[in-house]
mmCIF file of C-alpha atoms and ligand atoms in Angstrom:
data_model
loop_
_atom_site.group_PDB
_atom_site.id
_atom_site.type_symbol
_atom_site.label_atom_id
_atom_site.label_comp_id
_atom_site.label_asym_id
_atom_site.label_seq_id
_atom_site.Cartn_x
_atom_site.Cartn_y
_atom_site.Cartn_z
ATOM 1 C CA MET A 2 59.701 99.235 95.617
ATOM 2 C CA ALA A 3 62.819 99.387 97.756
ATOM 3 C CA SER A 4 65.076 96.335 97.862
ATOM 4 C CA GLN A 5 67.546 96.549 100.718
ATOM 5 C CA PRO A 6 70.593 98.595 101.725
ATOM 6 C CA VAL A 7 73.986 97.398 100.512
ATOM 7 C CA ARG A 8 75.832 95.614 103.304
ATOM 8 C CA VAL A 9 79.244 97.149 103.981
ATOM 9 C CA GLY A 10 82.338 95.790 105.682
ATOM 10 C CA LEU A 11 84.831 98.501 106.650
ATOM 11 C CA ILE A 12 88.522 97.592 106.925
ATOM 12 C CA GLY A 13 91.007 99.995 108.540
ATOM 13 C CA ALA A 14 89.597 101.401 111.790
ATOM 14 C CA GLY A 15 92.069 104.292 112.099
ATOM 15 C CA PHE A 16 91.872 108.083 112.075
ATOM 16 C CA ILE A 17 89.557 108.590 109.110
ATOM 17 C CA SER A 18 87.222 105.724 110.017
ATOM 18 C CA ASP A 19 85.282 107.998 112.419
ATOM 19 C CA GLN A 20 84.146 110.239 109.568
ATOM 20 C CA TYR A 21 83.169 107.256 107.401
ATOM 21 C CA LEU A 22 81.380 105.438 110.206
ATOM 22 C CA THR A 23 79.527 108.553 111.366
ATOM 23 C CA ASN A 24 78.217 109.087 107.834
ATOM 24 C CA MET A 25 77.780 105.551 106.552
ATOM 25 C CA THR A 26 75.752 104.500 109.605
ATOM 26 C CA ARG A 27 73.222 107.273 108.806
ATOM 27 C CA TYR A 28 73.070 106.870 105.013
ATOM 28 C CA PRO A 29 70.032 104.636 104.511
ATOM 29 C CA ASP A 30 71.263 102.966 101.297
ATOM 30 C CA LEU A 31 74.173 101.446 103.271
ATOM 31 C CA ARG A 32 74.219 99.119 106.242
ATOM 32 C CA VAL A 33 77.596 98.694 107.917
ATOM 33 C CA VAL A 34 77.681 95.138 109.266
ATOM 34 C CA ALA A 35 81.359 94.585 110.137
ATOM 35 C CA VAL A 36 84.556 96.462 110.952
ATOM 36 C CA GLY A 37 88.044 94.944 110.597
ATOM 37 C CA ASP A 38 91.580 95.981 111.385
ATOM 38 C CA LEU A 39 95.002 94.394 111.878
ATOM 39 C CA PHE A 40 94.444 95.491 115.484
ATOM 40 C CA GLU A 41 91.257 93.582 116.204
ATOM 41 C CA GLU A 42 90.612 95.464 119.431
ATOM 42 C CA ARG A 43 90.538 98.721 117.478
ATOM 43 C CA ALA A 44 87.990 97.229 115.075
ATOM 44 C CA LYS A 45 85.839 95.916 117.926
ATOM 45 C CA GLN A 46 85.961 99.306 119.632
ATOM 46 C CA GLN A 47 84.859 101.162 116.492
ATOM 47 C CA ALA A 48 82.108 98.585 115.881
ATOM 48 C CA GLU A 49 80.815 99.117 119.406
ATOM 49 C CA THR A 50 81.031 102.930 119.196
ATOM 50 C CA TYR A 51 79.016 103.054 115.976
ATOM 51 C CA GLY A 52 76.578 100.235 116.728
ATOM 52 C CA VAL A 53 77.998 97.870 114.093
ATOM 53 C CA ALA A 54 77.249 94.169 114.640
ATOM 54 C CA ARG A 55 80.754 92.706 114.306
ATOM 55 C CA GLY A 56 84.367 93.824 114.783
ATOM 56 C CA GLY A 57 87.428 91.651 114.152
ATOM 57 C CA SER A 58 90.252 90.789 111.786
ATOM 58 C CA PRO A 59 90.422 92.001 108.163
ATOM 59 C CA GLU A 60 89.918 88.384 107.014
ATOM 60 C CA SER A 61 86.763 88.027 109.104
ATOM 61 C CA VAL A 62 85.277 90.990 107.208
ATOM 62 C CA ILE A 63 86.426 89.850 103.769
ATOM 63 C CA ASP A 64 85.048 86.339 104.427
ATOM 64 C CA ASP A 65 81.817 87.606 105.995
ATOM 65 C CA PRO A 66 79.050 86.181 103.770
ATOM 66 C CA GLU A 67 76.792 89.124 104.567
ATOM 67 C CA VAL A 68 79.276 91.747 103.301
ATOM 68 C CA GLU A 69 78.765 92.906 99.697
ATOM 69 C CA LEU A 70 80.996 96.002 99.623
ATOM 70 C CA ILE A 71 84.369 96.448 101.323
ATOM 71 C CA VAL A 72 85.264 100.023 102.255
ATOM 72 C CA ASN A 73 89.046 99.901 102.494
ATOM 73 C CA LEU A 74 90.473 102.597 104.789
ATOM 74 C CA THR A 75 93.815 100.942 105.462
ATOM 75 C CA VAL A 76 97.169 102.666 104.911
ATOM 76 C CA PRO A 77 98.120 103.086 101.219
ATOM 77 C CA ALA A 78 100.571 100.131 101.174
ATOM 78 C CA ALA A 79 97.682 97.823 102.150
ATOM 79 C CA HIS A 80 95.140 99.250 99.667
ATOM 80 C CA GLY A 81 96.185 96.901 96.839
ATOM 81 C CA PRO A 82 96.476 93.663 98.866
ATOM 82 C CA ILE A 83 93.193 94.169 100.774
ATOM 83 C CA ALA A 84 91.277 95.210 97.646
ATOM 84 C CA THR A 85 92.679 92.247 95.700
ATOM 85 C CA GLN A 86 91.599 89.771 98.385
ATOM 86 C CA ALA A 87 88.160 91.358 98.547
ATOM 87 C CA LEU A 88 87.633 91.257 94.774
ATOM 88 C CA GLU A 89 88.883 87.640 94.694
ATOM 89 C CA ARG A 90 86.159 86.809 97.250
ATOM 90 C CA GLY A 91 83.513 88.446 95.064
ATOM 91 C CA LYS A 92 83.093 91.698 97.015
ATOM 92 C CA HIS A 93 82.774 95.153 95.499
ATOM 93 C CA VAL A 94 85.475 97.523 96.777
ATOM 94 C CA TRP A 95 85.686 101.193 97.689
ATOM 95 C CA ASN A 96 89.354 102.199 98.347
ATOM 96 C CA GLU A 97 90.694 105.269 100.043
ATOM 97 C CA LYS A 98 93.243 107.197 97.977
ATOM 98 C CA PRO A 99 95.741 106.621 96.505
ATOM 99 C CA LEU A 100 94.223 103.576 94.759
ATOM 100 C CA THR A 101 97.535 101.770 95.396
ATOM 101 C CA THR A 102 101.134 102.947 95.755
ATOM 102 C CA ASP A 103 102.288 102.054 92.218
ATOM 103 C CA LEU A 104 100.834 101.943 88.726
ATOM 104 C CA ASP A 105 101.354 98.200 88.108
ATOM 105 C CA SER A 106 99.295 97.190 91.108
ATOM 106 C CA SER A 107 96.640 99.822 90.475
ATOM 107 C CA SER A 108 96.170 98.769 86.859
ATOM 108 C CA ARG A 109 95.987 95.082 87.961
ATOM 109 C CA LEU A 110 93.267 96.054 90.420
ATOM 110 C CA VAL A 111 91.208 97.806 87.734
ATOM 111 C CA GLU A 112 91.586 94.739 85.469
ATOM 112 C CA LEU A 113 90.678 92.320 88.256
ATOM 113 C CA ALA A 114 87.472 94.228 89.032
ATOM 114 C CA ASP A 115 86.567 94.167 85.319
ATOM 115 C CA GLU A 116 87.325 90.439 85.059
ATOM 116 C CA LYS A 117 85.151 89.692 88.082
ATOM 117 C CA GLY A 118 82.367 92.033 87.000
ATOM 118 C CA LEU A 119 82.609 93.882 90.321
ATOM 119 C CA PHE A 120 82.645 97.591 91.130
ATOM 120 C CA LEU A 121 85.911 99.219 92.193
ATOM 121 C CA GLY A 122 85.753 102.771 93.513
ATOM 122 C CA CYS A 123 88.384 105.157 94.783
ATOM 123 C CA ALA A 124 88.523 108.280 96.924
ATOM 124 C CA PRO A 125 88.310 111.184 96.844
ATOM 125 C CA ASP A 126 84.536 111.381 96.967
ATOM 126 C CA THR A 127 84.733 115.049 97.957
ATOM 127 C CA PHE A 128 84.186 115.947 94.280
ATOM 128 C CA LEU A 129 80.712 114.399 94.625
ATOM 129 C CA GLY A 130 79.821 117.101 97.163
ATOM 130 C CA ALA A 131 77.617 119.958 95.986
ATOM 131 C CA GLY A 132 80.632 122.343 96.117
ATOM 132 C CA ILE A 133 82.673 120.728 93.367
ATOM 133 C CA GLN A 134 79.656 119.285 91.491
ATOM 134 C CA THR A 135 78.222 122.830 91.181
ATOM 135 C CA THR A 136 81.662 124.120 90.144
ATOM 136 C CA LEU A 137 81.881 121.479 87.419
ATOM 137 C CA ARG A 138 78.332 122.183 86.242
ATOM 138 C CA LEU A 139 78.988 125.949 86.031
ATOM 139 C CA ILE A 140 82.184 125.440 84.053
ATOM 140 C CA ALA A 141 80.460 122.983 81.690
ATOM 141 C CA GLU A 142 77.642 125.516 81.181
ATOM 142 C CA GLY A 143 80.146 128.184 80.143
ATOM 143 C CA ALA A 144 79.968 130.402 83.271
ATOM 144 C CA ILE A 145 83.580 131.525 82.754
ATOM 145 C CA GLY A 146 83.754 130.990 78.999
ATOM 146 C CA ARG A 147 86.491 128.677 77.781
ATOM 147 C CA PRO A 148 88.734 127.547 80.666
ATOM 148 C CA LEU A 149 92.306 128.692 80.078
ATOM 149 C CA THR A 150 94.353 128.259 83.240
ATOM 150 C CA ALA A 151 93.930 126.943 86.751
ATOM 151 C CA GLN A 152 95.837 127.238 89.954
ATOM 152 C CA GLY A 153 95.684 124.845 92.905
ATOM 153 C CA ILE A 154 97.558 125.141 96.197
ATOM 154 C CA MET A 155 97.504 123.058 99.310
ATOM 155 C CA GLN A 156 100.379 123.693 101.682
ATOM 156 C CA ASN A 157 100.764 123.188 105.411
ATOM 157 C CA PRO A 158 103.462 122.195 107.906
ATOM 158 C CA GLY A 159 102.708 118.480 107.596
ATOM 159 C CA PRO A 160 100.474 115.800 109.112
ATOM 160 C CA GLU A 161 102.872 115.060 111.990
ATOM 161 C CA ARG A 162 101.330 118.107 113.718
ATOM 162 C CA TRP A 163 97.892 116.440 114.017
ATOM 163 C CA HIS A 164 97.989 112.768 112.924
ATOM 164 C CA PRO A 165 98.824 110.306 115.713
ATOM 165 C CA ASP A 166 100.478 107.824 113.327
ATOM 166 C CA PRO A 167 101.665 109.748 110.244
ATOM 167 C CA ALA A 168 104.681 107.616 109.189
ATOM 168 C CA PHE A 169 102.840 106.168 106.167
ATOM 169 C CA ILE A 170 102.355 109.654 104.721
ATOM 170 C CA PHE A 171 106.148 110.020 104.369
ATOM 171 C CA GLY A 172 106.568 106.548 102.827
ATOM 172 C CA PRO A 173 107.013 105.550 99.169
ATOM 173 C CA GLY A 174 104.048 106.346 96.947
ATOM 174 C CA VAL A 175 102.514 108.870 99.366
ATOM 175 C CA GLY A 176 103.820 112.368 100.321
ATOM 176 C CA PRO A 177 101.651 115.420 99.568
ATOM 177 C CA LEU A 178 101.521 114.724 95.817
ATOM 178 C CA PHE A 179 99.752 111.369 96.292
ATOM 179 C CA ASP A 180 98.084 112.191 99.628
ATOM 180 C CA ILE A 181 96.443 115.556 98.907
ATOM 181 C CA GLY A 182 97.075 115.831 95.156
ATOM 182 C CA PRO A 183 94.060 113.558 94.457
ATOM 183 C CA TYR A 184 91.553 116.185 95.712
ATOM 184 C CA TYR A 185 92.851 118.874 93.368
ATOM 185 C CA LEU A 186 93.847 116.707 90.419
ATOM 186 C CA THR A 187 90.558 114.782 90.412
ATOM 187 C CA THR A 188 88.685 118.095 90.290
ATOM 188 C CA LEU A 189 90.981 119.467 87.576
ATOM 189 C CA VAL A 190 90.643 116.457 85.251
ATOM 190 C CA GLN A 191 86.880 116.424 85.806
ATOM 191 C CA ALA A 192 86.767 120.130 84.851
ATOM 192 C CA LEU A 193 89.438 120.347 82.158
ATOM 193 C CA GLY A 194 89.626 116.830 80.709
ATOM 194 C CA PRO A 195 92.584 114.551 80.027
ATOM 195 C CA VAL A 196 96.182 115.585 80.665
ATOM 196 C CA ARG A 197 98.635 115.678 77.790
ATOM 197 C CA SER A 198 101.895 116.371 79.636
ATOM 198 C CA VAL A 199 103.383 117.577 82.902
ATOM 199 C CA SER A 200 106.574 119.146 84.175
ATOM 200 C CA ALA A 201 107.485 119.540 87.820
ATOM 201 C CA LEU A 202 109.992 120.265 90.555
ATOM 202 C CA SER A 203 110.069 118.675 93.983
ATOM 203 C CA SER A 204 112.118 118.788 97.161
ATOM 204 C CA ILE A 205 112.429 117.532 100.736
ATOM 205 C CA ALA A 206 112.815 120.189 103.436
ATOM 206 C CA HIS A 207 113.548 117.805 106.328
ATOM 207 C CA PRO A 208 114.826 114.239 105.839
ATOM 208 C CA VAL A 209 113.521 113.313 109.286
ATOM 209 C CA ARG A 210 110.171 114.316 110.827
ATOM 210 C CA THR A 211 109.046 113.939 114.436
ATOM 211 C CA VAL A 212 105.551 112.855 115.466
ATOM 212 C CA ARG A 213 104.059 115.693 117.551
ATOM 213 C CA VAL A 214 100.838 114.225 118.972
ATOM 214 C CA GLY A 215 99.414 111.040 120.462
ATOM 215 C CA SER A 216 101.077 107.974 121.912
ATOM 216 C CA LYS A 217 103.868 108.048 119.291
ATOM 217 C CA ALA A 218 104.844 111.684 120.000
ATOM 218 C CA GLY A 219 108.613 112.040 119.823
ATOM 219 C CA GLN A 220 109.119 109.148 117.373
ATOM 220 C CA GLU A 221 111.198 110.012 114.329
ATOM 221 C CA ILE A 222 110.096 109.274 110.757
ATOM 222 C CA GLU A 223 112.521 108.864 107.882
ATOM 223 C CA VAL A 224 111.148 110.821 104.912
ATOM 224 C CA GLN A 225 111.148 108.648 101.777
ATOM 225 C CA VAL A 226 109.222 110.854 99.383
ATOM 226 C CA ALA A 227 109.162 114.489 98.189
ATOM 227 C CA THR A 228 107.413 116.761 100.674
ATOM 228 C CA HIS A 229 106.970 119.675 98.256
ATOM 229 C CA THR A 230 105.940 119.277 94.627
ATOM 230 C CA ALA A 231 105.116 122.033 92.151
ATOM 231 C CA ALA A 232 103.729 120.953 88.781
ATOM 232 C CA LEU A 233 102.739 122.522 85.484
ATOM 233 C CA ILE A 234 100.018 120.592 83.688
ATOM 234 C CA GLN A 235 99.050 120.838 80.022
ATOM 235 C CA PHE A 236 95.556 119.483 79.309
ATOM 236 C CA SER A 237 94.799 117.885 75.931
ATOM 237 C CA GLU A 238 91.906 120.254 75.238
ATOM 238 C CA GLY A 239 94.146 123.318 75.638
ATOM 239 C CA ALA A 240 93.878 124.461 79.253
ATOM 240 C CA GLN A 241 96.870 124.614 81.602
ATOM 241 C CA ALA A 242 97.275 124.432 85.375
ATOM 242 C CA GLN A 243 99.871 125.035 88.038
ATOM 243 C CA THR A 244 99.669 123.186 91.338
ATOM 244 C CA THR A 245 101.621 123.148 94.594
ATOM 245 C CA PHE A 246 101.316 120.341 97.128
ATOM 246 C CA SER A 247 103.507 120.827 100.169
ATOM 247 C CA TYR A 248 104.100 119.684 103.726
ATOM 248 C CA ASP A 249 107.022 122.070 104.082
ATOM 249 C CA ALA A 250 105.133 125.340 104.638
ATOM 250 C CA GLU A 251 104.629 126.925 108.031
ATOM 251 C CA LEU A 252 101.926 129.089 106.421
ATOM 252 C CA GLN A 253 98.831 126.951 105.991
ATOM 253 C CA ARG A 254 97.058 127.662 102.703
ATOM 254 C CA GLU A 255 94.464 125.095 101.756
ATOM 255 C CA GLY A 256 91.503 124.848 99.471
ATOM 256 C CA PHE A 257 92.970 127.294 96.972
ATOM 257 C CA LEU A 258 91.577 126.404 93.545
ATOM 258 C CA GLU A 259 90.923 129.017 90.869
ATOM 259 C CA ILE A 260 90.022 128.532 87.244
ATOM 260 C CA ILE A 261 90.475 131.401 84.817
ATOM 261 C CA GLY A 262 88.385 131.399 81.652
ATOM 262 C CA THR A 263 87.951 133.698 78.683
ATOM 263 C CA GLU A 264 84.885 135.322 80.314
ATOM 264 C CA GLY A 265 85.681 135.229 84.027
ATOM 265 C CA THR A 266 87.471 133.641 86.957
ATOM 266 C CA LEU A 267 85.888 131.001 89.176
ATOM 267 C CA VAL A 268 87.092 130.538 92.740
ATOM 268 C CA ALA A 269 86.124 126.995 93.697
ATOM 269 C CA PRO A 270 85.341 125.729 97.196
ATOM 270 C CA ASP A 271 87.966 123.597 98.927
ATOM 271 C CA PRO A 272 88.155 120.363 96.871
ATOM 272 C CA ASN A 273 88.887 118.497 100.123
ATOM 273 C CA HIS A 274 85.448 119.560 101.417
ATOM 274 C CA PHE A 275 81.942 118.705 100.263
ATOM 275 C CA GLU A 276 80.361 122.140 100.287
ATOM 276 C CA GLY A 277 81.492 125.786 100.511
ATOM 277 C CA GLU A 278 81.080 128.855 98.407
ATOM 278 C CA ILE A 279 81.814 129.548 94.761
ATOM 279 C CA ARG A 280 82.826 133.022 93.606
ATOM 280 C CA ILE A 281 82.745 134.141 89.999
ATOM 281 C CA LEU A 282 84.467 137.375 88.974
ATOM 282 C CA ARG A 283 83.574 138.996 85.647
ATOM 283 C CA ASP A 284 84.222 142.265 83.910
ATOM 284 C CA GLY A 285 85.333 144.401 86.889
ATOM 285 C CA ARG A 286 82.062 143.765 88.767
ATOM 286 C CA ASP A 287 81.721 142.629 92.383
ATOM 287 C CA PRO A 288 82.133 138.868 92.677
ATOM 288 C CA GLU A 289 79.007 136.793 92.229
ATOM 289 C CA VAL A 290 78.845 134.588 95.319
ATOM 290 C CA ILE A 291 77.137 131.239 94.976
ATOM 291 C CA PRO A 292 76.684 129.510 98.345
ATOM 292 C CA VAL A 293 76.631 125.752 98.095
ATOM 293 C CA PRO A 294 74.703 124.198 100.966
ATOM 294 C CA SER A 295 75.429 120.791 102.375
ATOM 295 C CA ARG A 296 73.077 118.070 101.260
ATOM 296 C CA GLY A 297 74.240 115.774 104.030
ATOM 297 C CA THR A 298 77.304 114.798 102.071
ATOM 298 C CA GLY A 299 80.530 113.687 103.722
ATOM 299 C CA ARG A 300 83.130 110.926 103.437
ATOM 300 C CA GLY A 301 81.231 107.804 102.396
ATOM 301 C CA VAL A 302 79.114 109.331 99.596
ATOM 302 C CA GLY A 303 81.247 107.498 97.033
ATOM 303 C CA ALA A 304 80.125 104.255 98.680
ATOM 304 C CA VAL A 305 76.482 105.439 98.501
ATOM 305 C CA ASP A 306 76.869 106.202 94.787
ATOM 306 C CA MET A 307 78.329 102.709 94.352
ATOM 307 C CA ALA A 308 75.584 101.087 96.434
ATOM 308 C CA ARG A 309 72.959 102.630 94.142
ATOM 309 C CA ALA A 310 74.895 101.332 91.137
ATOM 310 C CA ILE A 311 74.986 97.843 92.672
ATOM 311 C CA ARG A 312 71.213 97.814 93.192
ATOM 312 C CA THR A 313 69.982 99.857 90.218
ATOM 313 C CA GLY A 314 72.728 99.867 87.568
ATOM 314 C CA SER A 315 73.196 103.662 87.793
ATOM 315 C CA PRO A 316 76.718 104.910 86.911
ATOM 316 C CA VAL A 317 79.510 105.030 89.509
ATOM 317 C CA ARG A 318 81.348 108.380 89.526
ATOM 318 C CA ALA A 319 84.372 107.951 91.822
ATOM 319 C CA THR A 320 85.623 104.862 90.011
ATOM 320 C CA GLY A 321 88.821 102.876 90.386
ATOM 321 C CA ARG A 322 89.530 103.830 86.767
ATOM 322 C CA LEU A 323 89.424 107.528 87.748
ATOM 323 C CA GLY A 324 91.659 106.796 90.756
ATOM 324 C CA HIS A 325 94.064 104.945 88.475
ATOM 325 C CA TYR A 326 94.076 107.837 86.003
ATOM 326 C CA VAL A 327 94.827 110.372 88.736
ATOM 327 C CA LEU A 328 97.633 108.079 89.929
ATOM 328 C CA GLN A 329 99.004 108.062 86.360
ATOM 329 C CA VAL A 330 99.044 111.874 86.346
ATOM 330 C CA GLU A 331 100.692 111.997 89.791
ATOM 331 C CA THR A 332 103.284 109.412 88.779
ATOM 332 C CA ALA A 333 104.057 111.434 85.644
ATOM 333 C CA ILE A 334 104.503 114.524 87.860
ATOM 334 C CA GLN A 335 106.878 112.622 90.116
ATOM 335 C CA THR A 336 108.854 111.329 87.105
ATOM 336 C CA ALA A 337 109.004 114.837 85.636
ATOM 337 C CA ALA A 338 110.430 116.158 88.903
ATOM 338 C CA ASP A 339 112.862 113.261 89.384
ATOM 339 C CA GLU A 340 114.149 113.365 85.789
ATOM 340 C CA ARG A 341 113.817 117.135 85.206
ATOM 341 C CA ARG A 342 111.881 116.712 81.960
ATOM 342 C CA VAL A 343 108.429 117.079 80.413
ATOM 343 C CA VAL A 344 106.523 113.782 80.714
ATOM 344 C CA ASP A 345 103.597 112.854 78.461
ATOM 345 C CA VAL A 346 100.559 111.224 79.980
ATOM 346 C CA ASP A 347 99.578 108.685 77.426
ATOM 347 C CA ALA A 348 96.277 107.362 78.715
ATOM 348 C CA ALA A 349 92.649 107.634 77.727
ATOM 349 C CA PHE A 350 90.347 109.430 80.139
ATOM 350 C CA THR A 351 86.701 110.428 80.130
ATOM 351 C CA PRO A 352 85.357 112.547 83.027
ATOM 352 C CA SER A 353 82.670 110.925 85.177
ATOM 353 C CA PRO A 354 79.084 112.067 84.675
ATOM 354 C CA LEU A 355 77.772 114.727 87.067
ATOM 355 C CA LEU A 356 75.370 113.735 89.811
ATOM 356 C CA PRO A 357 71.772 114.930 89.440
ATOM 357 C CA GLU A 358 71.413 118.356 91.100
ATOM 358 C CA ASP A 359 69.027 117.041 93.767
ATOM 359 C CA TRP A 360 71.204 113.991 94.593
ATOM 360 C CA SER A 361 71.289 113.271 98.295
ATOM 361 C CA PRO A 362 72.937 110.445 100.229
ATOM 362 C CA THR A 363 70.458 110.799 103.083
ATOM 363 C CA GLU A 364 67.488 109.559 101.037
ATOM 364 C CA ARG A 365 66.588 105.903 100.906
ATOM 365 C CA THR A 366 66.598 104.906 97.240
ATOM 366 C CA VAL A 367 67.373 101.179 97.143
HETATM 367 N N1 LIG B 9 93.624 111.022 108.050
HETATM 368 C C1 LIG B 9 92.925 111.746 107.188
HETATM 369 O O1 LIG B 9 92.553 112.924 107.432
HETATM 370 C C2 LIG B 9 92.529 111.142 105.876
HETATM 371 C C3 LIG B 9 91.648 111.861 105.101
HETATM 372 C C4 LIG B 9 91.219 111.308 103.909
HETATM 373 C C5 LIG B 9 91.710 110.101 103.506
HETATM 374 N N2 LIG B 9 92.613 109.412 104.262
HETATM 375 C C6 LIG B 9 93.117 108.125 103.763
HETATM 376 O O2 LIG B 9 92.532 107.090 104.538
HETATM 377 C C7 LIG B 9 93.465 106.001 104.678
HETATM 378 C C8 LIG B 9 93.693 105.738 106.142
HETATM 379 O O3 LIG B 9 94.196 106.924 106.741
HETATM 380 P P1 LIG B 9 94.156 107.122 108.320
HETATM 381 O O4 LIG B 9 94.607 108.506 108.532
HETATM 382 O O5 LIG B 9 92.858 106.667 108.853
HETATM 383 O O6 LIG B 9 95.325 106.110 108.746
HETATM 384 P P2 LIG B 9 95.520 105.373 110.159
HETATM 385 O O7 LIG B 9 96.922 104.919 110.200
HETATM 386 O O8 LIG B 9 94.982 106.224 111.249
HETATM 387 O O9 LIG B 9 94.547 104.116 110.036
HETATM 388 C C9 LIG B 9 94.793 103.040 109.168
HETATM 389 C C10 LIG B 9 94.268 101.792 109.839
HETATM 390 O O10 LIG B 9 94.453 100.705 108.928
HETATM 391 C C11 LIG B 9 94.926 99.595 109.666
HETATM 392 N N3 LIG B 9 95.653 98.711 108.776
HETATM 393 C C12 LIG B 9 96.873 98.907 108.215
HETATM 394 N N4 LIG B 9 97.184 97.869 107.423
HETATM 395 C C13 LIG B 9 96.144 97.013 107.481
HETATM 396 C C14 LIG B 9 95.874 95.761 106.891
HETATM 397 N N5 LIG B 9 96.733 95.175 106.063
HETATM 398 N N6 LIG B 9 94.707 95.162 107.178
HETATM 399 C C15 LIG B 9 93.815 95.750 108.003
HETATM 400 N N7 LIG B 9 94.025 96.929 108.615
HETATM 401 C C16 LIG B 9 95.176 97.554 108.345
HETATM 402 C C17 LIG B 9 95.778 100.184 110.773
HETATM 403 O O11 LIG B 9 95.928 99.279 111.850
HETATM 404 C C18 LIG B 9 94.989 101.428 111.128
HETATM 405 O O12 LIG B 9 94.045 101.180 112.150
HETATM 406 C C19 LIG B 9 94.716 106.433 103.909
HETATM 407 O O13 LIG B 9 94.681 105.905 102.620
HETATM 408 C C20 LIG B 9 94.614 107.950 103.863
HETATM 409 O O14 LIG B 9 95.238 108.488 102.718
HETATM 410 C C21 LIG B 9 93.002 109.896 105.471
#
């Protein structure tokens, strides 16, 4: 018989919080009970908009005795400190990506969660959508034979065109490699296994960016991180990939992810989305098109997966360990670009188990 939904406290009531709050307030295995932000008014406003009982400071959420799981949607520099405080207070944590902005703090976070016996999760949870889950299942079942090479591209003119407060995206430990790389690299390591080594080139087109929208329009941002990174990735099991992550391109090209195998080529749906369409091309024939319908998934499904683990002991897929591993790969790519050399990725990694095919976040299961 059902127990009760996992009680969530959300911290970081900014741009992406609307998507999380829209979804998490309708997923029955979660109950959002508090929203926090450095700007308490912003937290109160979001709480009111989404019918959440309490809005206030980040501390009020972390100390809230009702809260079991903190969903941390703060800017990357605050991911580590907020998650650490939450784990110290005995709360499970779901962090937006990147897990933190450096490997020392991210590995400390993984260790702290282990020490405390608490769950630590990390975005992206887009790979839990039916689009990428079906892609991973098809590849594992041999739909394209043995995977050989992959190509991933996400390029656009930069978040200052649409984000009202994009300075953090040009700060240390972010940039397109760490901001959008996680969608593609998470999917690639889930599909192709651990990374052996990487090489890369990176550049900065404009040392200063100007906010284009919102109340900060006209403000200048000093760019502190590469805004274009191209990487070559060698996977331990033999496959290779090439990826481009860029905020320097006037031509927007997103969701480009293709995997070439010995028996065919699979065109994956956008790894930054939850559904889409898969195309498989084989032997000169017309592409086989596999539509992947939405099963009500959206940002927040990683927290649902974790909630079910908290109540039932089922596995968590979008783990902090996976987020840390992806950060290790991204850091190796950055080092390879900075030092113009091939960098080995010397870390163990096991892909997360697939979700059951009929998995749905909109069902009440706990
Ligand atoms: N914007 C997107 O489309 C998008 C998509 C997916 C993931 N993300 C990720 O979500 C996170 C947040 O992004 P965003 O675009 O919503 O940023 P944002 O700047 O709009 O919002 C961040 C919020 O966190 C608050 N905050 C900052 N430091 C804090 C602290 N120490 N304690 C409490 N609150 C704090 C800010 O006041 C702000 O309200 C980032 O990690 C980003 O990578 C963003």
